[in-house]
Amino acid sequence: MDRKWWKEAVVYQVYPRSFKDNDGDGVGDLKGIISKLDYIKSLGIDVVWLNPIYSSPNDDNGYDVSDYRNIMKDFGTMEDFDALLKGMHTRGIKLVMDLVANHSSDEHEWFKQSRSSRNNPYREYYHWWNAEKGKPPYRYSLFDVNHDAWRYDSLTNAYYLHYFSRKQPDLNWENPKLRNEVYGIMKFWADKGIDGFRLDAFQFAAKDTTFPAFPKGFEKNFTQYYGVQGNLHGYLQEMNREVLSKYNVMSVAEGAGNTFEDGHNLVDADRNELNMAYAFEGVDIAKPEGYSVIHLKQVFTKWDSAFAAKGWLSIFLANHDQARLVSRFGNDSPEFRAVSSKMLTTFLMTMRGTPYYYNGDELGMTNAGFSTIDDYRDVQTLNEYQRQKNIGADLPAYLKRIAFESRDNGRTPFQWNSTAHAGFTTGTPWIKVNPNYKSINAAAQEKDANSTLNYFRRIVKLRKDNLILVYGKYTLLDAQNPDTYAYTRELNGRKLLVLLNFTGKAASAQTGLDLSNATVLIGNYQKSSKNGALMPYEAVVYELK
Ligand code: GLC
């Protein structure tokens, strides 16, 4: 096994806007995170991935960067950042930063220059289509009110491209000057001592810039037509040569391409591109009407086997772009919330790959429960609401859908304790706190040995103490069982068995293995059976003898 620190790490994602507010303006900040470093350390995790904290007009909560070498005012100052990094390193925690380089903010100086005239030296930093050529071939935008990724700008009679919102113009990676700017930014942060980069939306960075028309009906087929086009791998190899290879940093791509081959090309060590990627197929499975456990097993097993011999993936079921883990994949009713949270955590911590765990999921935080559009803040959710309105669609149906899937469900403030605003802020929170904070909060769970929080700590420790959970061979058992997920992990003569019941009723896993002499390493019930029988949402990890 090819041991690497980033393979053995557990990554904990901190969403800075919602983690802890120190100055009472209702927005989380760096000093707030600093005040909670001992909590983060107590989780036993190794790496923090921090969402963007750079200067930004916040059209997309920091994913629209206006200055890559400065800190967003809401979040604090560069001195705060230096103190944060130092505080993490003193505690043995590494820091991974988001690198948002598929696009910038339209308020970035590059874009201001670029749009000012067709001859400006920064013109080629972005994608422009001169209007005298006619309308550009349709491109879908993920966040635009009209789903249109081309925005007309009368100043130079041209359209610019934005796969995300109008305030997030796409950068032109074909321009070597732009690429060098990005490498310079990466070096700036790496020289400060950060430990890695998460490449935001990077599979979109390389495009076919002749902008051909896409076949009818395929205009929205993102993975096939928009991602991993052109010279993506060339850019990554250059980035690796110029930056990544020169520092002890890890790198992870958001997205693993369209095919396993793409995924491999991103992360195979001998290609010198990135360390790992995360594929979306697993996280996309959950739908308002539920999901098939057999399907979930197929997807995770397929990705595991494609990377078993070579390459490395990340394992996740939630992040800041998803609704809450327990509300989507588990059961957030009072009866099953805690136990199903623990079951899902067991799954994430016992798979091969590097687990990425989203803040608040260790408490079993749930979806927001918003019932009016006024409670939402997310640009994607709000623009889509406007669009649904414009086209005369069924708005109550849309509200129902976003109550299940809007990204804001995962962005409500972290629930620290039962005081006002969950102890997140002394001011007015930028987005409503989930009213269930009175019962679901970190302070209450600290005191309870059986809480989801303390279960998370135990299972992180189990993973850290057992390399078999990191590198061990994964084998799916009882594949056609519609209720349970069973697999073994094997390494150097040791064999573990993981049994998970994904349903709210008793179930049974038929593994054909003899459990009579097995020992239980961890489980979310007081007692576990020795015959594959599982209580609702039960999770057990056995060592087989
Ligand atoms: C990524 C981020 C998401 C952001 C988008 C545009 O998908 O995770 O939060 O909105 O890129 O930067």
Coordinates of C-alpha atoms and ligand atoms in Angstrom, one line a residue:
M1 CA 0.0 0.0 0.0
D2 CA 1.2 3.4 -1.0
R3 CA 0.8 5.3 2.3
K4 CA 0.1 9.1 2.1
W5 CA -1.0 11.5 4.8
W6 CA -3.9 12.7 2.7
K7 CA -5.2 9.2 2.3
E8 CA -5.2 8.5 6.0
A9 CA -6.8 11.9 6.9
V10 CA -10.4 12.6 7.9
V11 CA -11.4 16.0 6.4
Y12 CA -13.8 18.2 8.3
Q13 CA -15.4 20.9 6.2
V14 CA -16.0 24.2 7.9
Y15 CA -18.5 26.6 6.3
P16 CA -17.1 29.9 7.6
R17 CA -20.3 32.0 7.1
S18 CA -22.3 29.7 9.4
F19 CA -19.8 28.3 11.9
K20 CA -19.3 30.9 14.6
D21 CA -19.7 34.7 14.7
N22 CA -17.3 36.5 16.9
D23 CA -18.1 40.2 16.3
G24 CA -21.9 40.1 16.5
D25 CA -22.7 41.1 12.9
G26 CA -24.6 37.8 12.3
V27 CA -22.0 36.4 9.9
G28 CA -19.5 33.7 10.9
D29 CA -15.9 34.9 10.9
L30 CA -12.3 33.7 11.2
K31 CA -12.0 34.8 14.9
G32 CA -15.1 32.7 15.5
I33 CA -13.4 29.7 14.0
I34 CA -10.3 30.4 16.1
S35 CA -12.5 30.4 19.2
K36 CA -13.7 26.9 18.3
L37 CA -10.4 25.3 17.4
D38 CA -10.3 23.2 20.5
Y39 CA -13.7 21.8 19.6
I40 CA -12.5 21.0 16.1
K41 CA -9.4 19.4 17.6
S42 CA -11.6 17.3 19.9
L43 CA -13.2 15.7 16.9
G44 CA -10.0 13.9 16.1
I45 CA -10.0 15.0 12.5
D46 CA -6.7 15.8 10.7
V47 CA -7.7 18.4 8.0
V48 CA -10.0 21.3 7.8
W49 CA -11.4 22.3 4.4
L50 CA -12.5 25.9 4.6
N51 CA -14.9 27.3 2.0
P52 CA -13.7 30.5 0.3
I53 CA -12.7 33.3 2.6
Y54 CA -11.3 35.7 0.0
S55 CA -12.7 39.2 -0.7
S56 CA -16.0 38.8 -2.4
P57 CA -19.3 40.7 -3.0
N58 CA -21.0 37.5 -1.9
D59 CA -23.3 36.8 -4.8
D60 CA -22.5 33.2 -4.2
N61 CA -21.2 33.2 -0.6
G62 CA -17.6 33.7 -1.5
Y63 CA -17.5 31.6 -4.6
D64 CA -17.3 34.9 -6.5
V65 CA -13.9 36.2 -5.6
S66 CA -13.0 39.9 -6.2
D67 CA -9.5 39.7 -4.7
Y68 CA -7.7 36.3 -4.2
R69 CA -5.0 37.7 -2.0
N70 CA -7.3 39.3 0.6
I71 CA -9.8 38.3 3.2
M72 CA -13.5 39.0 2.9
K73 CA -14.4 41.9 5.2
D74 CA -17.2 40.0 6.8
F75 CA -14.7 37.3 7.8
G76 CA -11.9 39.5 9.2
T77 CA -8.3 40.3 8.2
M78 CA -5.1 38.7 7.0
E79 CA -3.9 38.9 10.6
D80 CA -6.9 36.8 11.7
F81 CA -6.1 34.3 8.9
D82 CA -2.5 34.0 10.0
A83 CA -3.6 33.4 13.6
L84 CA -6.1 30.8 12.4
L85 CA -3.5 28.9 10.4
K86 CA -1.1 29.0 13.4
G87 CA -3.8 27.9 15.8
M88 CA -4.6 24.9 13.5
H89 CA -0.9 23.9 13.0
T90 CA -0.2 24.2 16.7
R91 CA -3.0 21.7 17.3
G92 CA -1.7 19.4 14.5
I93 CA -4.6 20.2 12.1
K94 CA -3.9 20.9 8.4
L95 CA -5.8 23.5 6.4
V96 CA -7.1 23.0 2.8
M97 CA -8.4 26.1 1.0
D98 CA -10.9 26.4 -1.7
L99 CA -9.4 27.5 -5.0
V100 CA -12.1 29.1 -7.1
A101 CA -10.5 29.4 -10.5
N102 CA -13.1 28.5 -13.1
H103 CA -14.5 32.0 -12.6
S104 CA -14.0 35.1 -10.7
S105 CA -16.4 37.8 -9.5
D106 CA -17.4 40.4 -12.1
E107 CA -16.1 42.9 -9.5
H108 CA -12.6 41.5 -9.8
E109 CA -10.2 44.1 -11.3
W110 CA -9.4 41.6 -14.1
F111 CA -13.0 41.6 -15.2
K112 CA -13.4 45.4 -14.8
Q113 CA -10.4 45.8 -17.1
S114 CA -11.6 43.0 -19.4
R115 CA -15.0 44.5 -20.1
S116 CA -13.8 48.1 -20.5
S117 CA -12.6 47.7 -24.1
R118 CA -12.0 45.0 -26.7
N119 CA -8.3 46.0 -26.8
N120 CA -7.7 45.9 -23.1
P121 CA -4.8 43.6 -22.1
Y122 CA -7.2 41.7 -19.8
R123 CA -9.8 41.1 -22.5
E124 CA -8.5 37.5 -23.0
Y125 CA -8.8 36.7 -19.3
Y126 CA -12.5 35.9 -19.9
H127 CA -14.6 34.4 -22.7
W128 CA -16.2 37.1 -25.0
W129 CA -18.3 36.6 -28.1
N130 CA -18.6 39.7 -30.2
A131 CA -22.2 40.5 -31.0
E132 CA -21.7 41.2 -34.7
K133 CA -21.2 37.4 -35.1
G134 CA -24.8 37.0 -34.0
K135 CA -26.0 35.3 -30.9
P136 CA -23.6 32.7 -29.4
P137 CA -24.6 29.0 -29.4
Y138 CA -26.7 28.3 -26.3
R139 CA -24.9 27.4 -23.1
Y140 CA -26.7 26.4 -20.0
S141 CA -26.1 28.3 -16.8
L142 CA -26.5 26.6 -13.4
F143 CA -27.5 29.8 -11.5
D144 CA -28.9 32.2 -14.1
V145 CA -32.5 33.4 -13.9
N146 CA -32.9 32.4 -17.6
H147 CA -30.6 29.5 -17.5
D148 CA -28.5 31.4 -20.1
A149 CA -24.8 31.4 -19.6
W150 CA -24.2 34.2 -22.1
R151 CA -24.7 37.8 -20.8
Y152 CA -24.8 40.6 -23.2
D153 CA -22.7 43.7 -22.3
S154 CA -23.5 46.8 -24.3
L155 CA -20.2 48.5 -23.3
T156 CA -18.3 46.6 -25.9
N157 CA -21.3 45.0 -27.8
A158 CA -20.3 41.5 -26.7
Y159 CA -21.5 38.6 -24.6
Y160 CA -19.5 37.1 -21.8
L161 CA -19.7 33.5 -20.5
H162 CA -20.8 32.5 -17.0
Y163 CA -21.6 28.9 -16.3
F164 CA -22.7 30.0 -12.8
S165 CA -24.3 33.4 -12.0
R166 CA -24.0 36.6 -14.0
K167 CA -21.6 37.8 -11.3
Q168 CA -19.3 34.8 -11.9
P169 CA -17.7 35.3 -15.3
D170 CA -15.7 32.2 -16.5
L171 CA -12.0 32.7 -16.7
N172 CA -10.2 31.8 -19.9
W173 CA -7.7 29.0 -19.1
E174 CA -6.4 29.0 -22.7
N175 CA -4.6 32.2 -21.8
P176 CA -1.2 31.4 -20.3
K177 CA -1.2 34.8 -18.6
L178 CA -4.3 33.9 -16.7
R179 CA -2.9 30.5 -15.8
N180 CA 0.2 32.1 -14.4
E181 CA -1.9 34.5 -12.3
V182 CA -3.6 31.5 -10.7
Y183 CA -0.4 29.8 -10.0
G184 CA 0.9 33.0 -8.4
I185 CA -2.2 33.0 -6.2
M186 CA -1.7 29.4 -5.2
K187 CA 2.0 30.1 -4.3
F188 CA 0.9 33.1 -2.2
W189 CA -1.2 30.8 0.0
A190 CA 1.2 27.8 -0.1
D191 CA 4.0 30.1 1.0
K192 CA 1.9 31.0 4.0
G193 CA 1.9 27.4 4.8
I194 CA -1.5 26.0 3.9
D195 CA -1.7 22.3 3.3
G196 CA -3.8 21.9 0.2
F197 CA -6.3 23.1 -2.4
R198 CA -9.8 22.0 -3.3
L199 CA -10.2 22.9 -6.9
D200 CA -13.7 24.3 -7.2
A201 CA -15.7 23.5 -10.4
F202 CA -12.4 22.9 -12.1
Q203 CA -13.6 20.3 -14.6
F204 CA -15.4 23.3 -16.3
A205 CA -12.2 25.3 -16.7
A206 CA -11.2 23.7 -20.0
K207 CA -13.8 24.4 -22.7
D208 CA -14.1 24.1 -26.4
T209 CA -13.7 27.8 -27.0
T210 CA -14.9 27.7 -30.6
F211 CA -18.3 27.3 -28.8
P212 CA -19.9 24.9 -31.3
A213 CA -23.7 24.4 -31.1
F214 CA -24.5 21.4 -28.9
P215 CA -26.9 18.8 -30.4
K216 CA -30.5 19.6 -29.7
G217 CA -31.8 18.2 -26.4
F218 CA -28.2 18.0 -25.1
E219 CA -27.7 21.6 -24.2
K220 CA -28.1 20.8 -20.5
N221 CA -26.0 17.7 -20.5
F222 CA -23.4 19.1 -18.2
T223 CA -21.1 16.2 -17.7
Q224 CA -20.8 15.3 -21.3
Y225 CA -20.4 18.7 -23.0
Y226 CA -19.3 21.2 -20.4
G227 CA -16.8 19.3 -18.2
V228 CA -13.3 17.9 -18.9
Q229 CA -13.0 19.3 -22.4
G230 CA -10.0 20.7 -24.2
N231 CA -6.7 20.7 -22.4
L232 CA -7.8 20.2 -18.8
H233 CA -5.2 17.6 -18.1
G234 CA -2.5 19.7 -19.6
Y235 CA -3.4 22.6 -17.3
L236 CA -3.3 20.3 -14.3
Q237 CA 0.1 18.9 -15.2
E238 CA 1.4 22.5 -15.6
M239 CA -0.2 23.4 -12.3
N240 CA 1.4 20.4 -10.7
R241 CA 4.9 21.4 -12.2
E242 CA 4.6 25.0 -11.3
V243 CA 3.0 24.8 -7.8
L244 CA 1.7 21.5 -6.4
S245 CA 5.0 19.5 -6.7
K246 CA 6.9 22.3 -5.0
Y247 CA 5.0 22.1 -1.7
N248 CA 3.8 19.4 0.7
V249 CA 0.2 20.1 -0.2
M250 CA -2.8 17.9 -1.1
S251 CA -5.1 18.6 -4.0
V252 CA -8.6 17.5 -4.7
A253 CA -10.9 18.2 -7.6
E254 CA -14.5 18.9 -7.3
G255 CA -15.8 16.4 -9.9
A256 CA -14.2 13.3 -11.3
G257 CA -15.1 13.8 -15.0
N258 CA -17.5 12.0 -17.2
T259 CA -16.0 8.5 -17.1
F260 CA -13.7 6.4 -14.9
E261 CA -11.0 7.1 -17.4
D262 CA -11.3 10.8 -16.8
G263 CA -11.3 10.2 -13.1
H264 CA -8.1 8.1 -13.3
N265 CA -6.4 10.7 -15.5
L266 CA -7.0 13.3 -12.8
V267 CA -5.6 11.3 -9.9
D268 CA -3.1 8.7 -11.1
A269 CA 0.1 9.4 -9.3
D270 CA 2.3 8.9 -12.3
R271 CA 0.4 11.5 -14.3
N272 CA 1.3 14.2 -11.8
E273 CA -2.0 16.0 -11.8
L274 CA -4.0 15.9 -8.5
N275 CA -4.2 13.6 -5.5
M276 CA -7.9 12.8 -5.5
A277 CA -11.3 13.8 -6.9
Y278 CA -14.8 13.5 -5.7
A279 CA -17.4 12.0 -7.9
F280 CA -21.0 13.2 -7.6
E281 CA -22.8 10.0 -8.5
G282 CA -23.3 8.9 -4.9
V283 CA -24.4 12.2 -3.4
D284 CA -26.9 12.7 -6.3
I285 CA -28.8 9.6 -5.5
A286 CA -31.1 11.0 -2.7
K287 CA -34.4 12.3 -4.1
P288 CA -37.5 13.6 -2.3
E289 CA -39.3 10.4 -3.0
G290 CA -36.4 8.4 -1.4
Y291 CA -33.7 6.3 -3.0
S292 CA -32.8 2.6 -3.6
V293 CA -30.3 1.1 -1.2
I294 CA -29.3 -1.3 -4.0
H295 CA -28.6 1.6 -6.2
L296 CA -26.5 3.3 -3.6
K297 CA -24.5 0.1 -3.1
Q298 CA -24.0 -0.3 -6.8
V299 CA -22.7 3.3 -7.2
F300 CA -20.2 3.1 -4.3
T301 CA -19.0 -0.3 -5.3
K302 CA -18.5 0.6 -8.9
W303 CA -16.4 3.6 -8.0
D304 CA -14.4 1.7 -5.4
S305 CA -13.5 -1.1 -7.8
A306 CA -12.5 1.4 -10.5
F307 CA -10.0 2.9 -8.1
A308 CA -9.0 -0.2 -6.2
A309 CA -5.7 -0.7 -7.8
K310 CA -4.7 2.9 -8.7
G311 CA -5.8 6.4 -7.9
W312 CA -7.7 7.6 -4.9
L313 CA -11.2 9.1 -4.2
S314 CA -12.9 11.0 -1.6
I315 CA -16.0 9.6 0.2
F316 CA -18.8 12.0 1.1
L317 CA -22.6 12.3 1.1
A318 CA -23.0 15.9 2.1
N319 CA -21.3 19.3 1.8
H320 CA -22.3 23.0 1.6
D321 CA -24.0 22.3 -1.8
Q322 CA -26.3 19.7 -0.4
A323 CA -29.2 19.6 2.1
R324 CA -28.4 17.9 5.4
L325 CA -27.0 14.4 5.5
V326 CA -29.6 12.9 7.9
S327 CA -32.5 14.6 6.1
R328 CA -31.5 13.3 2.7
F329 CA -30.0 9.9 3.3
G330 CA -31.3 9.0 6.8
N331 CA -34.4 9.8 8.8
D332 CA -34.7 13.1 10.6
S333 CA -37.8 12.2 12.7
P334 CA -37.2 12.5 16.5
E335 CA -37.3 8.7 16.7
F336 CA -34.6 7.9 14.2
R337 CA -32.5 11.1 13.8
A338 CA -29.7 10.2 16.1
V339 CA -29.4 6.5 15.2
S340 CA -29.6 7.1 11.4
S341 CA -27.0 9.9 11.7
K342 CA -24.7 7.5 13.4
M343 CA -25.4 4.8 10.8
L344 CA -24.5 7.2 7.9
T345 CA -21.4 8.3 9.8
T346 CA -20.4 4.7 10.2
F347 CA -20.7 4.3 6.4
L348 CA -18.6 7.3 5.6
M349 CA -15.9 6.4 8.1
T350 CA -15.5 2.7 7.0
M351 CA -15.2 3.1 3.2
R352 CA -12.0 3.2 1.2
G353 CA -11.1 6.7 0.2
T354 CA -10.6 9.9 2.2
P355 CA -13.8 10.9 4.1
Y356 CA -15.0 14.5 3.8
Y357 CA -17.4 15.3 6.6
Y358 CA -19.5 18.4 6.7
N359 CA -19.8 20.6 9.9
G360 CA -22.9 20.0 11.9
D361 CA -23.5 16.5 10.6
E362 CA -21.6 15.3 13.7
L363 CA -24.6 16.7 15.7
G364 CA -27.2 15.3 13.3
M365 CA -28.3 18.7 12.3
T366 CA -31.3 18.6 10.0
N367 CA -32.8 20.5 7.1
A368 CA -33.9 24.0 7.8
G369 CA -37.7 23.6 7.5
F370 CA -38.1 26.9 5.6
S371 CA -41.6 27.4 4.2
T372 CA -41.3 30.8 2.5
I373 CA -38.9 32.0 -0.1
D374 CA -38.0 34.9 2.1
D375 CA -36.1 32.6 4.4
Y376 CA -33.7 31.5 1.6
R377 CA -30.4 33.2 0.8
D378 CA -28.8 31.0 -1.8
V379 CA -28.4 32.6 -5.3
Q380 CA -29.2 29.3 -7.0
T381 CA -32.4 28.8 -5.0
L382 CA -33.6 32.4 -5.4
N383 CA -32.9 32.7 -9.1
E384 CA -34.6 29.5 -9.8
Y385 CA -37.6 30.6 -7.8
Q386 CA -37.7 33.8 -10.0
R387 CA -37.5 31.7 -13.1
Q388 CA -40.3 29.3 -11.9
K389 CA -42.4 32.5 -11.3
N390 CA -41.5 33.9 -14.7
I391 CA -42.5 30.8 -16.6
G392 CA -45.8 30.5 -14.5
A393 CA -44.7 27.2 -12.9
D394 CA -46.2 25.7 -9.7
L395 CA -44.5 27.7 -7.0
P396 CA -45.8 25.6 -4.0
A397 CA -44.3 22.6 -5.7
Y398 CA -41.0 24.4 -6.1
L399 CA -41.1 25.4 -2.4
K400 CA -41.6 21.8 -1.5
R401 CA -38.7 20.7 -3.6
I402 CA -36.3 23.3 -2.1
A403 CA -37.4 22.4 1.4
F404 CA -35.8 19.0 0.6
E405 CA -32.9 20.0 -1.6
S406 CA -31.9 23.7 -1.4
R407 CA -28.2 24.2 -0.4
D408 CA -29.4 26.6 2.3
N409 CA -30.6 23.5 4.3
G410 CA -27.0 22.8 4.9
R411 CA -26.0 26.4 5.6
T412 CA -28.1 27.3 8.7
P413 CA -25.9 28.3 11.7
F414 CA -24.0 25.7 13.6
Q415 CA -25.9 24.8 16.7
W416 CA -23.5 25.3 19.6
N417 CA -25.9 25.5 22.6
S418 CA -29.4 26.3 23.7
T419 CA -29.0 30.0 24.2
A420 CA -30.3 32.6 21.7
H421 CA -29.4 31.9 18.1
A422 CA -27.9 28.6 19.1
G423 CA -24.9 30.5 20.5
F424 CA -23.8 31.2 16.9
T425 CA -24.1 35.0 17.2
T426 CA -25.2 37.8 19.5
G427 CA -26.6 39.7 16.5
T428 CA -29.1 38.7 13.9
P429 CA -28.0 35.6 12.0
W430 CA -27.6 36.1 8.2
I431 CA -29.8 33.0 7.7
K432 CA -32.3 31.7 10.3
V433 CA -31.2 29.2 12.9
N434 CA -33.0 25.9 12.8
P435 CA -35.5 26.1 15.7
N436 CA -34.6 22.6 16.8
Y437 CA -31.3 24.0 18.2
K438 CA -32.8 23.9 21.7
S439 CA -32.5 20.1 21.7
I440 CA -29.9 19.5 18.9
N441 CA -26.7 21.3 19.9
A442 CA -23.1 20.6 20.7
A443 CA -23.3 21.6 24.4
A444 CA -26.0 19.1 25.1
Q445 CA -24.2 16.4 23.2
E446 CA -20.9 16.9 25.0
K447 CA -22.6 15.7 28.1
D448 CA -24.2 12.6 26.6
A449 CA -21.8 9.7 26.1
N450 CA -24.2 8.3 23.5
S451 CA -24.7 11.4 21.5
T452 CA -24.1 11.5 17.7
L453 CA -21.2 13.9 18.5
N454 CA -19.5 11.4 20.8
Y455 CA -20.2 8.6 18.3
F456 CA -18.5 10.6 15.6
R457 CA -15.4 11.1 17.8
R458 CA -15.3 7.3 18.5
I459 CA -15.5 6.3 14.9
V460 CA -13.0 8.8 13.7
K461 CA -10.6 7.4 16.3
L462 CA -11.4 3.8 15.2
R463 CA -10.5 4.8 11.6
K464 CA -7.3 6.5 12.7
D465 CA -6.3 3.5 14.8
N466 CA -7.0 0.9 12.0
L467 CA -5.3 1.4 8.7
I468 CA -7.5 -1.5 7.4
L469 CA -10.3 1.0 7.3
V470 CA -8.2 3.3 5.1
Y471 CA -6.4 0.9 2.8
G472 CA -8.2 -2.5 3.2
K473 CA -9.8 -4.2 0.3
Y474 CA -13.5 -3.6 0.0
T475 CA -15.9 -6.4 -0.9
L476 CA -19.7 -5.9 -1.2
L477 CA -21.9 -8.8 0.2
D478 CA -25.6 -9.5 -0.1
A479 CA -25.8 -7.0 -3.0
Q480 CA -29.5 -7.6 -3.7
N481 CA -30.6 -6.9 -0.2
P482 CA -32.9 -3.9 -0.5
D483 CA -32.5 -2.8 3.1
T484 CA -29.0 -3.4 4.3
Y485 CA -25.5 -2.6 3.1
A486 CA -22.9 -5.2 4.1
Y487 CA -19.2 -5.2 3.2
T488 CA -15.9 -6.5 4.4
R489 CA -12.6 -4.7 4.6
E490 CA -9.4 -6.8 4.5
L491 CA -5.7 -6.1 5.1
N492 CA -2.7 -8.1 6.1
G493 CA -4.8 -11.1 7.4
R494 CA -7.3 -9.0 9.2
K495 CA -11.0 -8.9 8.2
L496 CA -13.7 -6.4 9.3
L497 CA -17.3 -6.7 8.5
V498 CA -19.6 -3.6 8.3
L499 CA -23.3 -4.1 8.5
L500 CA -25.7 -1.1 8.0
N501 CA -29.5 -1.1 8.0
F502 CA -30.6 1.8 5.9
T503 CA -34.3 1.5 6.9
G504 CA -36.5 2.3 9.9
K505 CA -37.5 -1.4 10.4
A506 CA -35.7 -4.4 11.6
A507 CA -33.7 -6.1 8.8
S508 CA -31.3 -8.9 8.3
A509 CA -28.0 -9.1 6.3
Q510 CA -27.2 -12.4 4.7
T511 CA -23.5 -12.4 4.4
G512 CA -22.8 -16.1 4.8
L513 CA -20.1 -15.3 7.3
D514 CA -19.8 -16.8 10.8
L515 CA -20.1 -14.1 13.3
S516 CA -20.2 -16.3 16.4
N517 CA -16.6 -15.4 17.3
A518 CA -16.6 -11.9 16.0
T519 CA -15.9 -8.9 18.2
V520 CA -17.8 -5.7 17.9
L521 CA -15.5 -2.7 17.3
I522 CA -18.3 -0.2 17.3
G523 CA -22.0 0.0 16.9
N524 CA -24.9 2.4 17.3
Y525 CA -27.0 0.2 19.6
Q526 CA -26.0 -1.1 23.1
K527 CA -26.0 -4.7 21.9
S528 CA -25.5 -6.2 18.5
S529 CA -26.6 -9.6 17.2
K530 CA -24.2 -12.3 16.0
N531 CA -26.4 -13.5 13.1
G532 CA -26.9 -10.5 10.8
A533 CA -30.1 -9.3 12.4
L534 CA -30.2 -5.5 12.6
M535 CA -32.4 -3.1 14.4
P536 CA -33.8 0.0 12.6
Y537 CA -30.8 2.0 11.2
E538 CA -28.4 -0.2 13.1
A539 CA -24.7 0.0 12.2
V540 CA -22.1 -2.4 13.5
V541 CA -18.4 -3.0 12.6
Y542 CA -17.2 -6.5 13.5
E543 CA -13.7 -7.9 13.5
L544 CA -14.0 -11.5 12.2
K545 CA -11.9 -14.2 13.8
Ligands
GLC1 C1 -18.9 24.7 -6.6 C2 -19.1 25.1 -5.2 C3 -20.4 25.8 -5.1 C4 -20.4 27.1 -6.0 C5 -20.0 26.7 -7.4 C6 -19.6 27.9 -8.1 O1 -19.8 23.8 -7.0 O2 -19.1 24.0 -4.3 O3 -20.8 26.2 -3.8 O4 -21.6 27.7 -6.0 O5 -18.9 25.8 -7.4 O6 -18.4 28.4 -7.6

